[in-house]
Amino acid sequence: MQRFSGQTVFVTGGNKGIGLGIARRFAEEGAKVAIAAIETDTSEVARRLAEETGVDVLGLQLDVTNSAAVREAYKEAEARLGPLSVSVQNAGVITIAKVEDLSEREWDLNLDVNTKGVFLCCQEAIARFRATGTKGRLINTASGQARQGFIYTPHYAASKFGVLGLTQSLAKELAKEGITVNAICPGIIHTEMWDYNDRVWGKMLGDYDPGELMSEWVAGIPMGRAGTPAEVGALVAFLASADAAYITGQTINVDGGLIMS
Ligand SMILES: NC(=O)c1ccc[n+]([C@@H]2O[C@H](COP(=O)([O-])OP(=O)(O)OC[C@H]3O[C@@H](n4cnc5c(N)ncnc54)[C@H](O)[C@@H]3O)[C@@H](O)[C@H]2O)c1
């Protein structure tokens, strides 16, 4: 399928993990893709993805919490790749701490990256859709923790519940313009973030060996396995496609049946 030929797609956190799975899917379907992430290797990842898929991929180092940098990054993406059609707000962080140890700095980091960062990128993308009259698509990565809080991550859960409120509110504001806004909730997807979770939660919840906690949780997934970044990419591509033109303000789980609400 080449559903996105000629379109420009912006993916935050697109240099690894879930974001790379999303960026790869769009590139495989013909889109020109800008990947923006905090790490310095982002342009190298973009170069490799372009080589593998044969489309233009631009790598940008970006801190999504910095509004001026966000504006510049979208400007550069449009200047290099053409008018924006789709923006995927996927960059995220997690930290894990008991409430008495949870620092204000950690609270702010999670809310800044996971919620404010999504807002700033949506705001910039919306301005660009409006400037070109594009019926654009916004897709925001939330989490199973936007459905249900979890032990030792009140700040992360708050940041992800926030993404759903933001998504629904923007969806209502933009519906008449044909711009859709949806959120996705990945469950357990094996990425670097999950390795951190396995290690830190594992220590806090019962001195698990590396990989043990992950295996226990994966066993509780009705489908009996973790998900892949490619499977998340497939959902995001659907939400960005013409087939999803009448879907907005929705939150869709991609988790093998882990949470059914
Ligand atoms: N892996 C999972 O099981 C899982 C489950 C639910 C939700 N999520 C969410 O999916 C998204 C991707 O997670 P992942 O598992 O691929 O994690 P990851 O750690 O592999 O990747 C995180 C990405 O976010 C980017 N990032 C972090 N801070 C940033 C900042 N300030 N500015 C720009 N980019 C920044 C990083 O550059 C990286 O690309 C996150 O929003 C995460 O909360 C992941």
Tab-separated table of C-alpha atoms and ligand atoms in Angstrom:
chain	number	residue	atom	x	y	z
A	1	MET	CA	0.000	0.000	0.000
A	2	GLN	CA	1.196	3.532	-0.757
A	3	ARG	CA	-1.478	5.554	1.042
A	4	PHE	CA	0.777	8.491	1.888
A	5	SER	CA	2.693	9.204	-1.342
A	6	GLY	CA	3.394	12.917	-1.602
A	7	GLN	CA	2.405	13.615	1.996
A	8	THR	CA	4.654	14.986	4.728
A	9	VAL	CA	4.459	13.326	8.143
A	10	PHE	CA	6.110	14.574	11.346
A	11	VAL	CA	6.842	12.025	14.097
A	12	THR	CA	8.228	13.053	17.482
A	13	GLY	CA	10.346	10.454	19.231
A	14	GLY	CA	10.763	8.943	15.763
A	15	ASN	CA	14.372	7.791	16.138
A	16	LYS	CA	13.695	4.616	18.137
A	17	GLY	CA	11.142	2.348	19.758
A	18	ILE	CA	7.493	2.957	18.951
A	19	GLY	CA	8.205	6.222	17.116
A	20	LEU	CA	10.608	4.521	14.721
A	21	GLY	CA	7.965	1.843	14.049
A	22	ILE	CA	5.511	4.622	13.185
A	23	ALA	CA	8.001	6.539	11.025
A	24	ARG	CA	8.995	3.366	9.193
A	25	ARG	CA	5.377	2.508	8.372
A	26	PHE	CA	4.750	5.952	6.874
A	27	ALA	CA	8.011	5.806	4.909
A	28	GLU	CA	7.127	2.335	3.588
A	29	GLU	CA	3.814	3.760	2.432
A	30	GLY	CA	5.473	6.533	0.447
A	31	ALA	CA	5.349	9.506	2.853
A	32	LYS	CA	8.150	11.986	3.305
A	33	VAL	CA	8.904	11.746	7.003
A	34	ALA	CA	10.463	14.111	9.529
A	35	ILE	CA	11.631	12.379	12.691
A	36	ALA	CA	12.304	14.649	15.649
A	37	ALA	CA	13.848	13.436	18.875
A	38	ILE	CA	16.027	14.552	21.770
A	39	GLU	CA	18.980	12.319	20.860
A	40	THR	CA	21.860	13.524	18.701
A	41	ASP	CA	21.794	10.387	16.515
A	42	THR	CA	18.448	11.355	14.975
A	43	SER	CA	19.837	12.474	11.609
A	44	GLU	CA	21.839	9.241	11.325
A	45	VAL	CA	18.678	7.201	11.999
A	46	ALA	CA	16.887	9.288	9.359
A	47	ARG	CA	19.653	8.641	6.840
A	48	ARG	CA	19.379	4.879	7.374
A	49	LEU	CA	15.576	4.894	7.153
A	50	ALA	CA	15.731	6.881	3.917
A	51	GLU	CA	18.210	4.361	2.510
A	52	GLU	CA	16.016	1.406	3.490
A	53	THR	CA	12.728	2.821	2.217
A	54	GLY	CA	13.763	5.062	-0.694
A	55	VAL	CA	11.821	8.118	0.503
A	56	ASP	CA	12.977	11.447	1.953
A	57	VAL	CA	13.488	11.225	5.710
A	58	LEU	CA	14.652	14.258	7.662
A	59	GLY	CA	16.167	13.853	11.127
A	60	LEU	CA	15.849	16.744	13.555
A	61	GLN	CA	17.172	17.027	17.062
A	62	LEU	CA	14.349	18.581	19.065
A	63	ASP	CA	13.287	19.098	22.641
A	64	VAL	CA	9.477	19.044	22.426
A	65	THR	CA	9.188	21.077	25.632
A	66	ASN	CA	10.749	24.136	23.967
A	67	SER	CA	8.106	26.048	22.000
A	68	ALA	CA	10.575	28.070	19.916
A	69	ALA	CA	12.452	24.901	18.949
A	70	VAL	CA	9.177	23.156	18.071
A	71	ARG	CA	8.222	26.050	15.769
A	72	GLU	CA	11.635	25.923	14.060
A	73	ALA	CA	11.491	22.142	13.601
A	74	TYR	CA	8.085	22.198	11.876
A	75	LYS	CA	9.241	25.133	9.754
A	76	GLU	CA	12.321	23.223	8.639
A	77	ALA	CA	10.308	20.049	7.967
A	78	GLU	CA	7.911	21.925	5.673
A	79	ALA	CA	10.745	23.815	3.963
A	80	ARG	CA	12.588	20.539	3.244
A	81	LEU	CA	9.700	18.114	2.652
A	82	GLY	CA	6.617	20.156	1.737
A	83	PRO	CA	3.304	21.022	3.448
A	84	LEU	CA	2.459	18.947	6.506
A	85	SER	CA	-0.402	16.393	6.375
A	86	VAL	CA	0.077	14.350	9.534
A	87	SER	CA	1.710	14.983	12.899
A	88	VAL	CA	2.296	12.198	15.417
A	89	GLN	CA	3.036	13.347	18.964
A	90	ASN	CA	4.827	10.293	20.299
A	91	ALA	CA	7.878	11.508	22.282
A	92	GLY	CA	7.616	10.503	25.896
A	93	VAL	CA	9.476	9.771	29.111
A	94	ILE	CA	8.749	7.746	32.221
A	95	THR	CA	10.273	7.627	35.678
A	96	ILE	CA	9.209	5.367	38.526
A	97	ALA	CA	9.255	6.358	42.195
A	98	LYS	CA	7.428	5.817	45.465
A	99	VAL	CA	5.316	8.839	46.300
A	100	GLU	CA	7.578	9.956	49.148
A	101	ASP	CA	10.580	9.926	46.801
A	102	LEU	CA	8.872	11.442	43.758
A	103	SER	CA	10.618	14.747	43.141
A	104	GLU	CA	9.071	17.896	41.772
A	105	ARG	CA	11.660	17.689	38.982
A	106	GLU	CA	10.345	14.247	37.945
A	107	TRP	CA	6.755	15.456	38.094
A	108	ASP	CA	7.616	18.420	35.857
A	109	LEU	CA	9.672	16.320	33.412
A	110	ASN	CA	6.846	13.833	32.826
A	111	LEU	CA	4.178	16.515	32.471
A	112	ASP	CA	6.426	18.729	30.325
A	113	VAL	CA	7.443	16.082	27.800
A	114	ASN	CA	4.346	13.871	27.765
A	115	THR	CA	1.611	16.515	27.952
A	116	LYS	CA	2.986	19.976	27.217
A	117	GLY	CA	5.174	18.572	24.425
A	118	VAL	CA	2.110	17.001	22.800
A	119	PHE	CA	0.247	20.294	23.107
A	120	LEU	CA	3.068	22.394	21.611
A	121	CYS	CA	3.465	20.079	18.629
A	122	CYS	CA	-0.304	19.903	18.038
A	123	GLN	CA	-0.513	23.703	18.229
A	124	GLU	CA	2.253	24.150	15.675
A	125	ALA	CA	0.860	21.492	13.335
A	126	ILE	CA	-2.644	23.008	13.518
A	127	ALA	CA	-1.301	26.435	12.523
A	128	ARG	CA	0.343	24.823	9.509
A	129	PHE	CA	-2.764	22.811	8.506
A	130	ARG	CA	-4.809	26.007	8.678
A	131	ALA	CA	-2.281	27.991	6.646
A	132	THR	CA	-2.578	25.505	3.777
A	133	GLY	CA	-6.247	24.496	4.268
A	134	THR	CA	-5.160	20.899	4.932
A	135	LYS	CA	-7.577	18.463	6.549
A	136	GLY	CA	-4.671	17.210	8.614
A	137	ARG	CA	-4.358	14.380	11.090
A	138	LEU	CA	-3.054	14.569	14.642
A	139	ILE	CA	-2.300	11.344	16.483
A	140	ASN	CA	-1.134	11.462	20.100
A	141	THR	CA	0.605	8.607	21.894
A	142	ALA	CA	-0.938	8.122	25.320
A	143	SER	CA	-0.614	4.793	27.193
A	144	GLY	CA	-2.496	2.072	29.037
A	145	GLN	CA	-1.739	4.451	31.909
A	146	ALA	CA	-4.174	6.929	30.345
A	147	ARG	CA	-6.865	4.305	31.105
A	148	GLN	CA	-5.695	3.175	34.509
A	149	GLY	CA	-3.129	4.573	36.938
A	150	PHE	CA	-0.361	2.254	38.021
A	151	ILE	CA	1.756	1.859	41.143
A	152	TYR	CA	4.720	4.275	41.519
A	153	THR	CA	3.892	6.344	38.424
A	154	PRO	CA	1.273	8.944	39.451
A	155	HIS	CA	3.104	11.634	37.484
A	156	TYR	CA	3.312	9.495	34.318
A	157	ALA	CA	-0.354	8.457	34.596
A	158	ALA	CA	-1.388	12.091	35.138
A	159	SER	CA	0.610	13.126	32.069
A	160	LYS	CA	-1.043	10.456	29.921
A	161	PHE	CA	-4.591	11.062	31.199
A	162	GLY	CA	-3.822	14.676	30.237
A	163	VAL	CA	-3.124	13.592	26.669
A	164	LEU	CA	-6.682	12.221	26.396
A	165	GLY	CA	-8.242	15.465	27.652
A	166	LEU	CA	-6.116	17.457	25.242
A	167	THR	CA	-7.007	15.123	22.366
A	168	GLN	CA	-10.767	15.307	22.968
A	169	SER	CA	-10.794	19.069	23.443
A	170	LEU	CA	-8.799	19.725	20.254
A	171	ALA	CA	-10.928	17.222	18.341
A	172	LYS	CA	-14.034	19.246	19.200
A	173	GLU	CA	-12.403	22.546	18.270
A	174	LEU	CA	-11.097	21.274	14.919
A	175	ALA	CA	-13.892	18.952	13.785
A	176	LYS	CA	-15.606	21.478	11.499
A	177	GLU	CA	-12.297	22.043	9.691
A	178	GLY	CA	-11.965	18.340	8.892
A	179	ILE	CA	-8.843	18.022	11.044
A	180	THR	CA	-9.008	14.872	13.159
A	181	VAL	CA	-7.317	14.312	16.509
A	182	ASN	CA	-7.042	10.858	18.060
A	183	ALA	CA	-5.037	9.165	20.789
A	184	ILE	CA	-3.528	5.695	20.969
A	185	CYS	CA	-2.797	3.639	24.076
A	186	PRO	CA	-0.001	1.118	23.614
A	187	GLY	CA	0.172	-1.642	26.208
A	188	ILE	CA	3.444	-3.520	26.601
A	189	ILE	CA	5.708	-2.851	23.644
A	190	HIS	CA	9.312	-3.983	23.878
A	191	THR	CA	11.438	-0.807	23.628
A	192	GLU	CA	14.165	0.899	25.676
A	193	MET	CA	11.433	2.436	27.826
A	194	TRP	CA	10.144	-0.994	28.641
A	195	ASP	CA	13.664	-2.192	29.549
A	196	TYR	CA	13.823	0.649	32.071
A	197	ASN	CA	10.397	-0.304	33.445
A	198	ASP	CA	11.398	-3.942	33.755
A	199	ARG	CA	14.567	-3.043	35.653
A	200	VAL	CA	13.200	-0.366	37.999
A	201	TRP	CA	9.700	-1.678	38.684
A	202	GLY	CA	11.233	-5.159	38.915
A	203	LYS	CA	13.497	-4.039	41.801
A	204	MET	CA	10.706	-2.134	43.544
A	205	LEU	CA	8.015	-4.780	43.213
A	206	GLY	CA	9.947	-7.812	44.389
A	207	ASP	CA	13.593	-8.056	43.414
A	208	TYR	CA	12.872	-9.643	40.033
A	209	ASP	CA	15.741	-10.670	37.752
A	210	PRO	CA	16.047	-8.777	34.459
A	211	GLY	CA	13.236	-9.771	32.082
A	212	GLU	CA	11.266	-11.605	34.774
A	213	LEU	CA	8.701	-8.906	35.500
A	214	MET	CA	8.164	-8.306	31.793
A	215	SER	CA	7.512	-12.032	31.279
A	216	GLU	CA	5.029	-12.090	34.162
A	217	TRP	CA	3.109	-9.109	32.803
A	218	VAL	CA	3.202	-10.385	29.246
A	219	ALA	CA	1.674	-13.656	30.490
A	220	GLY	CA	-1.288	-11.565	31.701
A	221	ILE	CA	-1.997	-10.172	28.220
A	222	PRO	CA	-4.949	-12.039	26.678
A	223	MET	CA	-2.986	-12.492	23.421
A	224	GLY	CA	-0.030	-13.810	25.451
A	225	ARG	CA	2.696	-11.670	23.905
A	226	ALA	CA	4.105	-8.136	23.893
A	227	GLY	CA	3.358	-5.837	20.974
A	228	THR	CA	5.794	-4.469	18.409
A	229	PRO	CA	6.476	-0.911	17.249
A	230	ALA	CA	5.323	-2.032	13.773
A	231	GLU	CA	1.903	-2.978	15.177
A	232	VAL	CA	1.569	0.475	16.713
A	233	GLY	CA	2.695	1.980	13.391
A	234	ALA	CA	-0.086	0.105	11.600
A	235	LEU	CA	-2.739	1.649	13.878
A	236	VAL	CA	-1.302	5.156	13.499
A	237	ALA	CA	-1.180	4.796	9.713
A	238	PHE	CA	-4.841	3.723	9.709
A	239	LEU	CA	-5.819	6.776	11.787
A	240	ALA	CA	-3.919	8.994	9.340
A	241	SER	CA	-5.453	7.347	6.267
A	242	ALA	CA	-8.509	8.355	4.220
A	243	ASP	CA	-10.368	5.378	5.752
A	244	ALA	CA	-10.343	7.131	9.145
A	245	ALA	CA	-11.726	10.472	7.935
A	246	TYR	CA	-14.819	10.173	10.177
A	247	ILE	CA	-12.952	9.144	13.340
A	248	THR	CA	-12.014	11.915	15.770
A	249	GLY	CA	-11.623	12.441	19.510
A	250	GLN	CA	-11.146	8.691	20.014
A	251	THR	CA	-8.707	6.717	22.110
A	252	ILE	CA	-7.693	3.323	20.779
A	253	ASN	CA	-5.811	0.680	22.728
A	254	VAL	CA	-3.150	-1.367	20.957
A	255	ASP	CA	-2.310	-3.877	23.646
A	256	GLY	CA	-3.341	-7.440	22.772
A	257	GLY	CA	-6.491	-7.087	24.868
A	258	LEU	CA	-4.783	-6.016	28.106
A	259	ILE	CA	-7.272	-3.238	28.845
A	260	MET	CA	-10.770	-3.522	27.399
A	261	SER	CA	-12.165	-0.067	28.050
B	1	LIG	N1	6.965	0.928	25.334
B	1	LIG	C1	5.768	0.805	25.887
B	1	LIG	O1	5.397	-0.286	26.340
B	1	LIG	C2	4.826	1.985	25.950
B	1	LIG	C3	3.555	1.761	26.475
B	1	LIG	C4	2.648	2.811	26.525
B	1	LIG	C5	3.004	4.054	26.033
B	1	LIG	N2	4.248	4.257	25.542
B	1	LIG	C6	4.546	5.607	25.016
B	1	LIG	O2	5.031	5.495	23.696
B	1	LIG	C7	5.908	6.574	23.395
B	1	LIG	C8	7.218	6.027	22.870
B	1	LIG	O3	7.799	5.213	23.886
B	1	LIG	P1	8.935	4.119	23.593
B	1	LIG	O4	8.579	2.922	24.370
B	1	LIG	O5	9.211	4.012	22.141
B	1	LIG	O6	10.143	4.825	24.366
B	1	LIG	P2	11.666	5.077	24.000
B	1	LIG	O7	12.310	5.422	25.296
B	1	LIG	O8	12.210	3.983	23.171
B	1	LIG	O9	11.580	6.391	23.087
B	1	LIG	C9	11.217	7.618	23.638
B	1	LIG	C10	11.320	8.669	22.552
B	1	LIG	O10	10.912	9.938	23.094
B	1	LIG	C11	11.890	10.902	22.724
B	1	LIG	N3	11.952	11.977	23.703
B	1	LIG	C12	12.032	11.894	25.037
B	1	LIG	N4	12.101	13.134	25.567
B	1	LIG	C13	12.034	14.006	24.536
B	1	LIG	C14	12.031	15.420	24.425
B	1	LIG	N5	12.118	16.223	25.498
B	1	LIG	N6	11.957	15.974	23.191
B	1	LIG	C15	11.879	15.189	22.088
B	1	LIG	N7	11.869	13.851	22.134
B	1	LIG	C16	11.951	13.277	23.337
B	1	LIG	C17	13.192	10.144	22.639
B	1	LIG	O11	14.069	10.890	21.814
B	1	LIG	C18	12.749	8.844	22.020
B	1	LIG	O12	12.684	8.972	20.629
B	1	LIG	C19	6.037	7.369	24.696
B	1	LIG	O13	5.146	8.467	24.667
B	1	LIG	C20	5.605	6.371	25.762
B	1	LIG	O14	5.123	7.013	26.915
B	1	LIG	C21	5.178	3.250	25.493
